[in-house]
Coordinates of N, CA, C and O in Angstrom, one line a residue:
M1 N 46.9 82.7 110.6 CA 45.6 82.6 110.1 C 44.9 83.5 109.4 O 45.4 83.3 108.4
L2 N 43.9 84.3 109.6 CA 43.5 85.2 109.0 C 44.2 86.6 108.9 O 44.7 87.1 110.1
H3 N 44.5 87.5 107.9 CA 45.3 88.3 108.0 C 45.0 89.2 106.6 O 44.5 88.6 105.7
T4 N 45.2 90.6 106.7 CA 45.5 91.6 105.7 C 46.9 92.0 105.5 O 47.6 91.4 106.2
K5 N 47.1 92.9 104.5 CA 48.6 93.4 104.5 C 48.9 93.9 105.8 O 49.9 94.1 106.0
R6 N 47.8 94.7 106.6 CA 48.1 95.3 107.7 C 47.8 94.8 108.7 O 48.9 95.2 110.2
I7 N 47.0 93.8 109.4 CA 46.7 93.1 110.1 C 46.5 91.6 110.2 O 46.4 91.0 109.2
S8 N 46.8 90.9 111.3 CA 46.7 89.6 111.3 C 45.9 89.2 112.8 O 45.9 89.8 113.8
F9 N 45.0 88.1 112.5 CA 44.3 87.4 113.9 C 45.1 86.3 114.4 O 45.8 85.8 113.6
R10 N 45.0 86.5 115.6 CA 45.7 85.0 116.3 C 45.0 85.0 117.6 O 44.1 85.7 117.9
E11 N 44.8 83.6 118.0 CA 44.4 83.4 119.7 C 45.2 84.4 120.4 O 46.1 84.4 120.3
M12 N 44.0 84.5 121.4 CA 44.7 85.2 122.6 C 45.5 84.2 123.5 O 45.3 83.2 123.6
V13 N 46.5 85.1 124.2 CA 47.3 83.9 125.2 C 47.4 85.0 126.3 O 47.2 86.4 126.7
A14 N 47.7 84.5 127.4 CA 47.5 85.3 129.0 C 48.4 86.4 128.9 O 47.4 87.1 129.6
E15 N 49.4 86.7 128.3 CA 50.3 87.8 128.4 C 49.2 88.8 127.6 O 49.7 90.3 128.0
D16 N 48.3 88.7 126.9 CA 47.6 90.0 126.2 C 47.0 90.6 126.8 O 46.7 91.8 126.5
W17 N 46.6 90.6 128.2 CA 46.0 91.2 129.0 C 46.6 92.5 129.1 O 45.9 93.4 129.0
I18 N 47.9 92.5 129.0 CA 48.8 93.8 129.3 C 48.3 94.9 128.2 O 48.0 95.9 128.5
N19 N 48.3 94.4 127.2 CA 48.0 95.3 125.8 C 46.5 95.3 125.8 O 46.1 96.5 125.1
V20 N 45.5 94.4 126.1 CA 44.3 94.7 126.1 C 43.8 95.8 126.8 O 43.1 96.8 126.7
H21 N 44.6 95.8 128.2 CA 44.2 97.0 129.1 C 44.5 98.3 128.8 O 43.9 99.1 129.0
K22 N 45.5 97.9 128.2 CA 46.1 99.6 127.2 C 45.0 100.4 126.8 O 45.0 101.4 127.0
Y23 N 44.1 99.8 125.9 CA 42.7 100.3 125.3 C 41.7 100.2 126.4 O 40.6 100.9 126.4
A24 N 41.4 99.1 126.7 CA 40.1 98.6 127.5 C 40.0 99.6 128.8 O 39.0 99.6 129.4
S25 N 41.0 99.9 129.3 CA 41.3 100.9 130.6 C 40.7 102.5 130.2 O 40.5 102.9 131.3
Q26 N 40.6 102.7 128.9 CA 40.2 104.0 128.5 C 38.8 104.2 128.4 O 38.2 103.6 127.5
E27 N 38.5 105.1 129.5 CA 37.0 105.7 129.2 C 36.3 105.8 127.8 O 35.3 105.6 127.3
I28 N 37.0 106.3 126.7 CA 36.6 106.7 125.5 C 36.4 105.3 124.7 O 35.5 105.8 123.7
V29 N 36.7 104.4 125.1 CA 36.7 103.1 124.2 C 35.5 102.4 124.8 O 35.1 102.0 123.7
S30 N 35.4 102.8 126.1 CA 34.2 101.8 126.4 C 32.9 103.1 126.6 O 31.8 102.3 126.8
Q31 N 32.7 103.9 126.2 CA 31.7 104.8 126.4 C 30.3 104.3 126.0 O 29.2 105.1 126.0
Y32 N 30.4 103.5 124.8 CA 29.1 103.2 124.4 C 28.8 101.4 124.6 O 28.1 101.1 124.1
Q33 N 29.6 101.2 125.3 CA 29.6 99.7 125.8 C 29.1 99.3 127.3 O 29.4 100.3 128.1
P34 N 28.4 98.3 127.7 CA 28.3 97.9 128.9 C 29.3 97.6 129.9 O 29.1 97.1 131.1
W35 N 30.4 97.4 129.4 CA 31.6 97.0 129.7 C 32.5 98.3 130.2 O 32.3 99.3 129.5
G36 N 33.6 98.0 131.2 CA 34.5 99.6 131.4 C 34.3 100.6 131.6 O 33.0 100.8 132.0
P37 N 35.2 101.6 132.0 CA 36.8 101.3 131.7 C 37.0 100.0 132.4 O 36.7 99.8 134.0
N38 N 38.1 99.2 132.2 CA 38.5 98.2 132.9 C 39.6 98.6 134.0 O 39.9 99.4 133.7
D39 N 39.5 97.9 135.1 CA 40.8 97.8 136.0 C 41.4 96.5 135.4 O 41.1 95.8 134.4
E40 N 42.5 96.7 136.1 CA 43.6 95.3 135.6 C 42.7 94.2 135.9 O 42.9 93.1 134.7
N41 N 41.9 93.7 136.8 CA 41.3 92.2 137.1 C 40.6 92.1 136.0 O 40.4 91.2 135.6
D42 N 39.7 93.4 135.3 CA 38.9 93.1 134.5 C 39.3 92.7 133.3 O 39.1 91.8 132.4
S43 N 40.1 93.0 132.9 CA 41.3 92.8 131.6 C 41.8 91.5 131.6 O 41.5 90.6 130.5
I44 N 42.4 91.1 132.7 CA 43.0 89.8 132.8 C 41.4 88.6 133.0 O 41.7 87.9 131.9
T45 N 40.5 89.0 133.5 CA 39.4 88.1 133.6 C 38.9 88.1 132.0 O 38.9 87.0 131.4
Y46 N 38.6 89.0 131.2 CA 38.3 89.0 129.7 C 39.4 88.0 129.0 O 38.8 86.8 128.2
V47 N 40.4 88.1 129.0 CA 41.5 87.7 128.2 C 41.4 85.9 128.7 O 41.4 85.2 128.0
N48 N 41.2 85.8 130.2 CA 41.1 84.5 130.7 C 39.7 83.6 130.1 O 40.0 82.5 129.5
E49 N 38.7 84.6 130.2 CA 37.3 83.9 129.4 C 37.5 83.5 127.8 O 37.0 82.6 127.6
V50 N 38.3 84.6 127.1 CA 38.6 84.0 125.7 C 39.3 82.7 125.4 O 38.8 82.2 124.7
I51 N 40.4 82.7 126.3 CA 41.4 81.4 126.3 C 40.3 80.3 126.7 O 40.7 79.2 125.9
N52 N 39.4 80.3 127.6 CA 38.5 79.0 127.9 C 37.6 79.0 126.6 O 37.3 78.2 126.9
D53 N 36.9 80.0 126.2 CA 36.0 79.8 125.1 C 36.6 79.2 123.9 O 35.9 78.3 123.3
A54 N 37.9 79.3 123.7 CA 38.9 78.7 122.6 C 38.7 77.4 122.8 O 39.1 76.6 121.8
K55 N 38.8 76.6 124.2 CA 38.9 75.8 124.0 C 37.3 74.4 124.3 O 37.6 73.4 124.3
K56 N 36.5 75.3 124.0 CA 35.3 74.4 124.3 C 34.8 74.0 122.9 O 35.4 74.4 121.8
N57 N 34.4 72.8 122.8 CA 34.0 72.1 121.7 C 32.2 71.6 121.9 O 31.8 70.9 122.8
P58 N 31.4 72.2 121.2 CA 31.7 73.2 119.9 C 31.7 74.3 120.7 O 31.6 75.1 121.3
R59 N 32.7 75.0 119.7 CA 33.1 76.3 120.1 C 32.2 77.6 119.5 O 31.6 77.8 118.5
G60 N 31.8 78.2 120.5 CA 30.8 79.5 120.2 C 31.3 80.9 119.8 O 30.4 81.8 119.6
R61 N 32.3 81.0 120.5 CA 32.9 82.4 120.7 C 34.3 82.2 120.0 O 35.1 81.5 120.3
Y62 N 34.5 83.3 119.0 CA 35.9 83.0 118.5 C 36.2 85.0 118.6 O 35.8 85.6 118.1
A63 N 37.3 84.7 119.7 CA 37.7 86.1 120.1 C 39.2 86.2 119.8 O 40.1 85.5 120.4
F64 N 39.2 87.3 119.0 CA 41.0 86.9 118.3 C 41.7 88.2 118.8 O 41.0 89.6 118.6
A65 N 42.8 88.2 119.2 CA 44.0 89.4 119.1 C 43.8 89.8 117.7 O 44.3 89.3 116.6
T66 N 43.8 91.2 117.7 CA 44.3 92.2 116.3 C 45.4 92.5 116.4 O 45.8 93.6 117.2
V67 N 46.5 91.7 115.8 CA 47.9 92.4 115.8 C 48.3 93.2 114.6 O 47.8 92.6 113.2
E68 N 48.9 94.2 115.2 CA 49.5 95.2 113.7 C 50.6 94.3 113.1 O 51.6 94.4 113.7
N69 N 50.5 94.1 111.7 CA 51.6 93.2 111.4 C 53.2 93.6 111.5 O 54.2 93.1 111.7
Q70 N 53.2 95.2 111.0 CA 54.7 95.8 111.3 C 55.1 95.7 112.7 O 56.4 95.2 112.7
S71 N 54.4 95.9 113.3 CA 54.9 96.0 115.0 C 54.8 94.7 115.7 O 55.4 94.3 116.8
Q72 N 53.9 93.8 115.2 CA 53.4 92.8 116.0 C 52.7 93.2 117.2 O 53.0 92.4 118.3
M73 N 52.4 94.4 117.2 CA 51.4 94.8 118.5 C 50.2 94.1 118.6 O 49.5 94.6 117.4
L74 N 49.7 94.0 119.5 CA 48.2 93.7 119.8 C 47.5 95.2 119.6 O 47.7 95.9 120.6
I75 N 46.9 95.6 118.8 CA 46.0 96.9 118.8 C 44.4 96.6 119.1 O 43.9 97.7 119.0
G76 N 44.0 95.7 119.2 CA 42.2 95.3 119.4 C 42.2 94.1 119.3 O 43.0 93.3 119.8
A77 N 40.9 93.7 119.1 CA 40.5 92.6 119.4 C 39.3 92.7 118.2 O 38.4 93.3 118.1
G78 N 38.8 91.3 117.6 CA 37.5 91.0 117.0 C 37.2 89.7 117.4 O 37.9 88.9 117.7
E79 N 35.5 90.0 117.4 CA 35.2 88.6 118.1 C 33.6 88.2 117.2 O 33.2 88.9 116.6
L80 N 33.6 86.9 117.1 CA 32.3 86.6 116.7 C 31.9 85.6 117.4 O 32.3 84.4 117.9
Q81 N 30.5 85.8 117.6 CA 29.9 84.9 118.4 C 28.7 84.2 117.6 O 27.9 85.1 116.9
I82 N 28.8 82.8 117.5 CA 27.6 82.2 116.9 C 26.4 82.1 117.9 O 26.4 81.5 119.1
T83 N 25.4 82.7 117.6 CA 23.9 83.2 118.1 C 23.0 81.9 117.8 O 22.1 81.5 118.7
S84 N 23.1 81.1 116.8 CA 22.2 80.0 116.3 C 23.0 79.1 115.4 O 23.4 79.5 114.2
L85 N 23.4 78.0 115.8 CA 23.8 76.9 115.2 C 23.2 76.5 114.0 O 23.4 76.0 113.0
T86 N 21.7 76.2 114.5 CA 21.0 75.5 113.7 C 20.4 76.6 112.4 O 20.6 76.2 111.3
N87 N 20.5 78.1 112.7 CA 20.3 78.7 111.5 C 21.5 79.7 111.1 O 21.4 80.2 110.1
R88 N 22.8 79.3 111.5 CA 23.9 79.4 110.9 C 24.2 81.2 111.0 O 24.6 81.7 109.8
V89 N 24.0 81.5 112.4 CA 24.2 83.0 112.5 C 25.1 83.4 113.5 O 25.4 83.0 114.5
G90 N 26.0 84.1 113.1 CA 26.7 85.0 114.3 C 26.9 86.3 113.9 O 26.2 87.0 113.6
E91 N 27.1 87.0 115.4 CA 27.3 88.3 115.7 C 28.9 88.8 115.4 O 29.8 88.1 116.3
I92 N 28.9 89.7 115.1 CA 30.5 90.2 114.9 C 30.9 91.6 116.0 O 29.5 92.5 116.1
G93 N 31.8 91.7 116.6 CA 32.2 93.3 117.4 C 33.8 93.2 117.4 O 34.5 92.3 117.0
Y94 N 34.4 94.3 117.2 CA 35.6 94.8 117.4 C 36.0 95.7 118.2 O 34.9 96.6 118.4
V95 N 36.8 96.0 118.8 CA 37.5 96.9 119.5 C 39.2 97.2 119.2 O 39.7 96.4 118.9
I96 N 39.3 98.5 119.0 CA 40.5 99.0 118.7 C 41.5 99.9 119.2 O 40.6 100.9 119.7
H97 N 42.5 99.9 119.8 CA 43.1 101.2 120.6 C 43.0 102.4 119.7 O 43.3 102.6 118.6
P98 N 42.6 103.5 120.6 CA 42.3 104.9 120.1 C 43.8 105.3 119.2 O 43.1 106.1 118.7
D99 N 44.6 104.9 119.4 CA 45.9 105.5 119.0 C 45.7 105.0 117.3 O 46.6 105.6 116.3
Y100 N 45.1 104.1 117.1 CA 44.9 103.3 115.8 C 43.5 103.7 115.3 O 43.2 103.0 113.8
W101 N 42.8 104.5 115.9 CA 41.4 104.8 115.1 C 41.3 105.7 113.9 O 42.5 106.4 113.5
G102 N 40.7 105.6 112.9 CA 40.8 106.7 112.0 C 41.4 106.4 110.7 O 41.7 106.8 109.9
K103 N 42.0 105.2 111.1 CA 43.1 104.6 109.9 C 43.0 103.3 109.1 O 43.7 102.9 108.7
G104 N 41.6 103.0 109.4 CA 40.9 101.5 108.8 C 40.9 100.4 109.4 O 40.8 99.2 108.8
F105 N 41.4 100.0 110.4 CA 42.0 99.1 111.3 C 40.7 98.6 111.8 O 40.7 97.4 111.7
A106 N 39.5 99.2 112.1 CA 38.6 98.4 113.0 C 37.8 97.8 111.1 O 37.4 96.8 111.7
T107 N 38.1 98.8 110.3 CA 37.3 98.0 108.9 C 37.8 96.8 108.7 O 37.0 95.6 108.4
E108 N 39.0 96.7 108.7 CA 39.9 95.7 108.1 C 39.8 94.5 109.2 O 39.4 93.4 108.9
T109 N 39.4 94.6 110.7 CA 39.2 93.8 111.4 C 37.6 93.1 111.3 O 37.1 91.9 111.3
G110 N 36.8 94.1 111.0 CA 35.3 93.6 110.6 C 35.6 92.6 109.3 O 34.8 91.7 109.4
Q111 N 36.3 92.9 108.1 CA 36.4 92.3 107.2 C 36.7 91.0 107.1 O 36.4 89.8 106.7
L112 N 37.6 90.7 108.3 CA 38.1 89.7 108.5 C 37.5 88.6 109.4 O 37.1 87.4 109.3
L113 N 36.8 89.1 109.8 CA 35.6 88.6 110.6 C 34.5 87.8 109.9 O 33.9 86.8 110.1
L114 N 34.2 88.9 108.8 CA 33.3 88.4 107.8 C 33.7 87.1 107.0 O 32.9 86.3 106.7
K115 N 34.9 87.5 106.9 CA 35.7 86.2 106.2 C 35.5 85.0 106.6 O 35.0 84.0 106.3
F116 N 35.9 85.0 108.1 CA 36.1 84.2 109.0 C 34.6 83.2 108.9 O 34.4 82.2 108.7
G117 N 33.6 84.0 109.1 CA 32.2 83.7 109.3 C 31.5 83.0 108.2 O 31.0 81.9 108.0
F118 N 32.0 83.6 106.9 CA 31.2 83.1 106.1 C 32.2 82.0 105.0 O 31.4 80.9 104.9
E119 N 33.2 82.0 105.2 CA 34.2 81.0 104.7 C 34.2 80.2 105.2 O 34.7 79.1 104.7
V120 N 34.8 79.8 106.3 CA 35.1 79.4 107.4 C 34.3 78.5 108.1 O 34.0 77.0 107.8
L121 N 33.3 79.1 108.7 CA 32.4 78.7 109.6 C 31.0 78.5 108.6 O 30.2 77.9 109.5
Q122 N 31.0 78.9 107.6 CA 30.0 78.6 106.8 C 28.5 79.2 107.2 O 27.7 78.8 107.2
L123 N 28.7 80.6 108.1 CA 27.4 81.2 108.2 C 26.5 81.6 107.3 O 27.2 81.8 106.3
H124 N 25.2 81.7 107.7 CA 24.2 82.1 106.4 C 23.8 83.7 106.9 O 23.8 84.2 105.6
R125 N 24.0 84.5 108.1 CA 23.8 85.4 108.4 C 24.8 85.8 109.3 O 25.0 85.4 110.5
I126 N 25.4 87.1 109.5 CA 26.1 87.8 110.2 C 25.6 89.4 110.5 O 25.3 89.8 109.6
F127 N 25.4 89.6 111.7 CA 24.9 90.9 112.3 C 25.8 91.7 113.1 O 27.0 90.9 113.6
A128 N 26.0 93.0 113.1 CA 26.7 93.7 114.2 C 25.4 94.5 114.9 O 24.6 95.0 114.2
T129 N 26.0 95.1 115.9 CA 25.1 96.4 116.6 C 25.9 97.3 117.0 O 27.2 96.8 117.4
C130 N 25.6 98.4 117.0 CA 26.4 99.7 117.5 C 25.3 101.1 117.9 O 24.5 100.9 117.5
D131 N 25.8 101.5 119.1 CA 25.1 102.8 119.9 C 25.0 103.5 118.3 O 25.9 104.0 117.7
P132 N 23.7 104.4 118.4 CA 23.5 105.2 117.3 C 24.2 106.6 117.5 O 24.6 107.2 116.5
R133 N 24.9 107.0 119.0 CA 25.7 107.8 118.8 C 27.2 107.7 118.4 O 28.1 108.7 118.2
N134 N 27.5 106.4 118.3 CA 29.0 105.9 117.8 C 29.1 105.7 116.4 O 29.0 105.0 115.5
R135 N 29.0 107.1 115.7 CA 28.9 107.5 114.5 C 30.3 106.6 113.7 O 30.2 106.2 112.7
A136 N 31.4 106.6 114.3 CA 32.5 105.7 114.0 C 32.4 104.5 113.7 O 32.6 103.7 112.5
S137 N 31.6 103.7 114.7 CA 31.4 102.5 114.6 C 30.3 101.9 113.1 O 30.6 101.2 112.5
E138 N 29.3 102.9 113.2 CA 28.3 103.1 112.0 C 29.0 103.0 110.8 O 28.8 102.3 110.0
K139 N 30.1 103.8 110.5 CA 30.6 104.1 109.4 C 31.4 102.8 108.9 O 31.4 102.4 107.8
V140 N 32.1 102.6 109.9 CA 33.0 100.9 109.8 C 31.8 100.0 109.1 O 31.9 99.4 108.2
L141 N 30.6 99.7 109.9 CA 29.7 98.9 109.3 C 29.2 99.1 108.1 O 29.1 98.0 106.9
M142 N 28.9 100.4 107.7 CA 28.5 100.5 106.4 C 29.9 100.7 105.4 O 29.5 99.9 104.2
K143 N 30.9 100.4 105.5 CA 32.0 100.3 104.6 C 32.2 98.8 104.3 O 32.7 98.3 103.6
L144 N 31.7 98.1 105.4 CA 31.7 96.6 105.2 C 30.8 96.1 104.4 O 30.7 95.0 104.0
D145 N 29.8 96.9 104.0 CA 28.5 96.5 103.2 C 27.6 96.0 103.9 O 26.7 95.3 103.2
M146 N 27.7 96.1 105.3 CA 26.4 95.5 105.9 C 25.4 96.2 105.6 O 25.4 97.8 105.7
K147 N 24.0 95.6 105.8 CA 22.8 96.4 105.4 C 22.2 96.9 106.8 O 22.1 96.1 107.6
L148 N 21.9 98.0 107.0 CA 21.3 98.5 108.1 C 19.8 98.2 108.0 O 19.1 98.2 107.5
E149 N 19.5 97.4 109.2 CA 18.3 96.6 109.5 C 17.1 97.6 110.4 O 16.1 97.8 109.8
G150 N 17.4 98.5 110.9 CA 17.1 99.5 111.9 C 17.5 99.6 112.8 O 18.6 98.9 113.4
K151 N 16.7 100.2 113.8 CA 17.0 100.7 115.3 C 16.2 100.0 116.3 O 14.9 99.9 116.4
M152 N 17.1 99.2 117.1 CA 16.2 98.7 118.3 C 16.4 99.6 119.5 O 17.5 99.8 120.0
R153 N 15.1 99.5 120.2 CA 15.0 100.4 121.4 C 15.6 99.7 122.6 O 15.1 98.7 122.6
E154 N 16.3 100.6 123.4 CA 16.6 100.4 124.5 C 17.3 98.8 124.9 O 16.2 98.1 125.5
T155 N 18.4 98.1 124.1 CA 18.5 97.1 124.0 C 19.5 96.9 125.4 O 20.3 95.6 125.6
I156 N 20.3 97.9 125.8 CA 21.5 97.3 126.5 C 21.8 98.6 127.7 O 21.4 99.9 127.1
M157 N 21.7 98.6 128.5 CA 21.9 99.3 129.9 C 23.5 99.8 130.0 O 24.2 98.7 130.2
L158 N 23.3 101.1 130.0 CA 24.7 101.4 130.3 C 24.6 102.4 131.7 O 23.4 102.4 132.1
N159 N 25.8 102.9 131.9 CA 26.2 103.9 132.8 C 24.8 105.2 133.0 O 24.5 105.5 134.0
D160 N 25.0 105.5 131.9 CA 24.1 106.9 131.7 C 22.4 106.8 131.1 O 21.8 107.3 130.6
G161 N 22.1 105.1 131.3 CA 20.7 105.1 130.8 C 20.8 103.9 129.9 O 21.9 103.1 129.3
W162 N 19.3 103.6 129.2 CA 19.5 102.6 128.3 C 20.0 103.3 127.0 O 19.6 104.3 126.6
R163 N 20.7 102.3 126.1 CA 20.7 102.0 124.8 C 20.3 101.7 123.9 O 19.9 100.6 123.9
D164 N 20.0 102.6 122.9 CA 19.5 101.9 121.6 C 20.5 101.3 121.0 O 21.9 101.3 121.0
S165 N 20.1 100.6 119.5 CA 21.1 99.8 118.8 C 20.8 99.8 117.5 O 19.8 99.5 117.1
L166 N 22.0 100.4 116.4 CA 21.5 100.0 115.1 C 22.1 98.6 115.0 O 22.8 98.2 115.2
L167 N 21.0 98.2 114.2 CA 21.2 96.7 113.6 C 21.6 96.7 112.2 O 21.1 96.8 111.6
F168 N 22.5 96.0 112.1 CA 23.5 95.5 110.6 C 23.4 94.3 110.5 O 23.5 93.6 111.0
S169 N 23.4 93.8 109.2 CA 23.4 92.6 108.8 C 24.1 92.1 107.4 O 24.0 93.5 106.6
M170 N 24.5 91.0 107.1 CA 24.9 90.4 105.6 C 24.7 89.2 105.8 O 24.8 88.5 106.6
L171 N 24.3 88.7 104.4 CA 23.6 87.4 104.4 C 25.1 86.5 103.4 O 25.8 87.6 102.7
E172 N 24.9 85.2 103.2 CA 25.8 84.6 102.7 C 25.8 85.2 101.5 O 27.1 85.2 100.9
H173 N 24.7 85.2 100.7 CA 24.9 85.7 99.5 C 25.3 86.9 98.8 O 25.8 87.0 97.8
E174 N 25.2 87.6 99.8 CA 25.6 89.1 99.6 C 27.1 88.7 99.8 O 27.9 89.8 98.9
W175 N 27.5 88.3 100.7 CA 29.1 88.1 100.8 C 29.8 87.8 99.6 O 30.8 87.9 98.9
T176 N 29.3 86.3 99.2 CA 29.5 85.6 97.9 C 29.7 86.7 96.8 O 30.8 86.9 95.9
K177 N 28.6 87.5 96.7 CA 28.4 88.6 95.6 C 29.4 89.7 95.5 O 30.0 90.1 94.7
K178 N 29.7 90.3 97.1 CA 30.8 91.1 97.1 C 32.1 90.9 96.7 O 32.9 91.2 96.2
K179 N 32.4 89.6 97.2 CA 33.6 88.8 96.7 C 34.1 88.2 95.5 O 34.7 87.9 95.1
G180 N 32.9 88.6 94.3 CA 32.7 88.2 92.9 C 33.2 86.7 92.7 O 33.3 86.0 92.1
L181 N 32.4 86.0 93.9 CA 32.3 84.6 93.9 C 31.1 83.8 93.3 O 31.1 82.9 93.0
G182 N 29.9 84.8 92.9 CA 28.7 84.4 92.6 C 28.3 85.0 91.3 O 28.6 86.1 90.8

């Protein structure tokens, strides 16, 4: 399906819960998220939801296993949620196993999500949010050349209180220009 030299996207299968759980059960992975850390049932439920969402027509959620090509190991997930069909808008998100942090895998996952959203789904606008305390995710979104639109206040309830969200976006003409197509 979609791939770079180092990673590939594929649809998730039921057995993927085991590798999803290896990262989703870690507190450091979910510290800025409204989910987790997962117990086994949470990880199984997530993978089953992803599989069921892939069968919907029209499909509004594309959640892919991020697979490291050399080992063929599932090292994370990339998701694109269509938030408006009429306005051709989608939201991306990604999660990577901590053993692979700081090596560019999140950025490559984001690049594949943008490519899929703009080139396959023909979206006009793709956005992403991150917790302002999550400097690594903020850096990934900046490396993707997404534009910081601002900070939304108290958008998500976490265990330690309300979380603000930084809002980043890219428009299809910016993608076209970035790819040298326009």
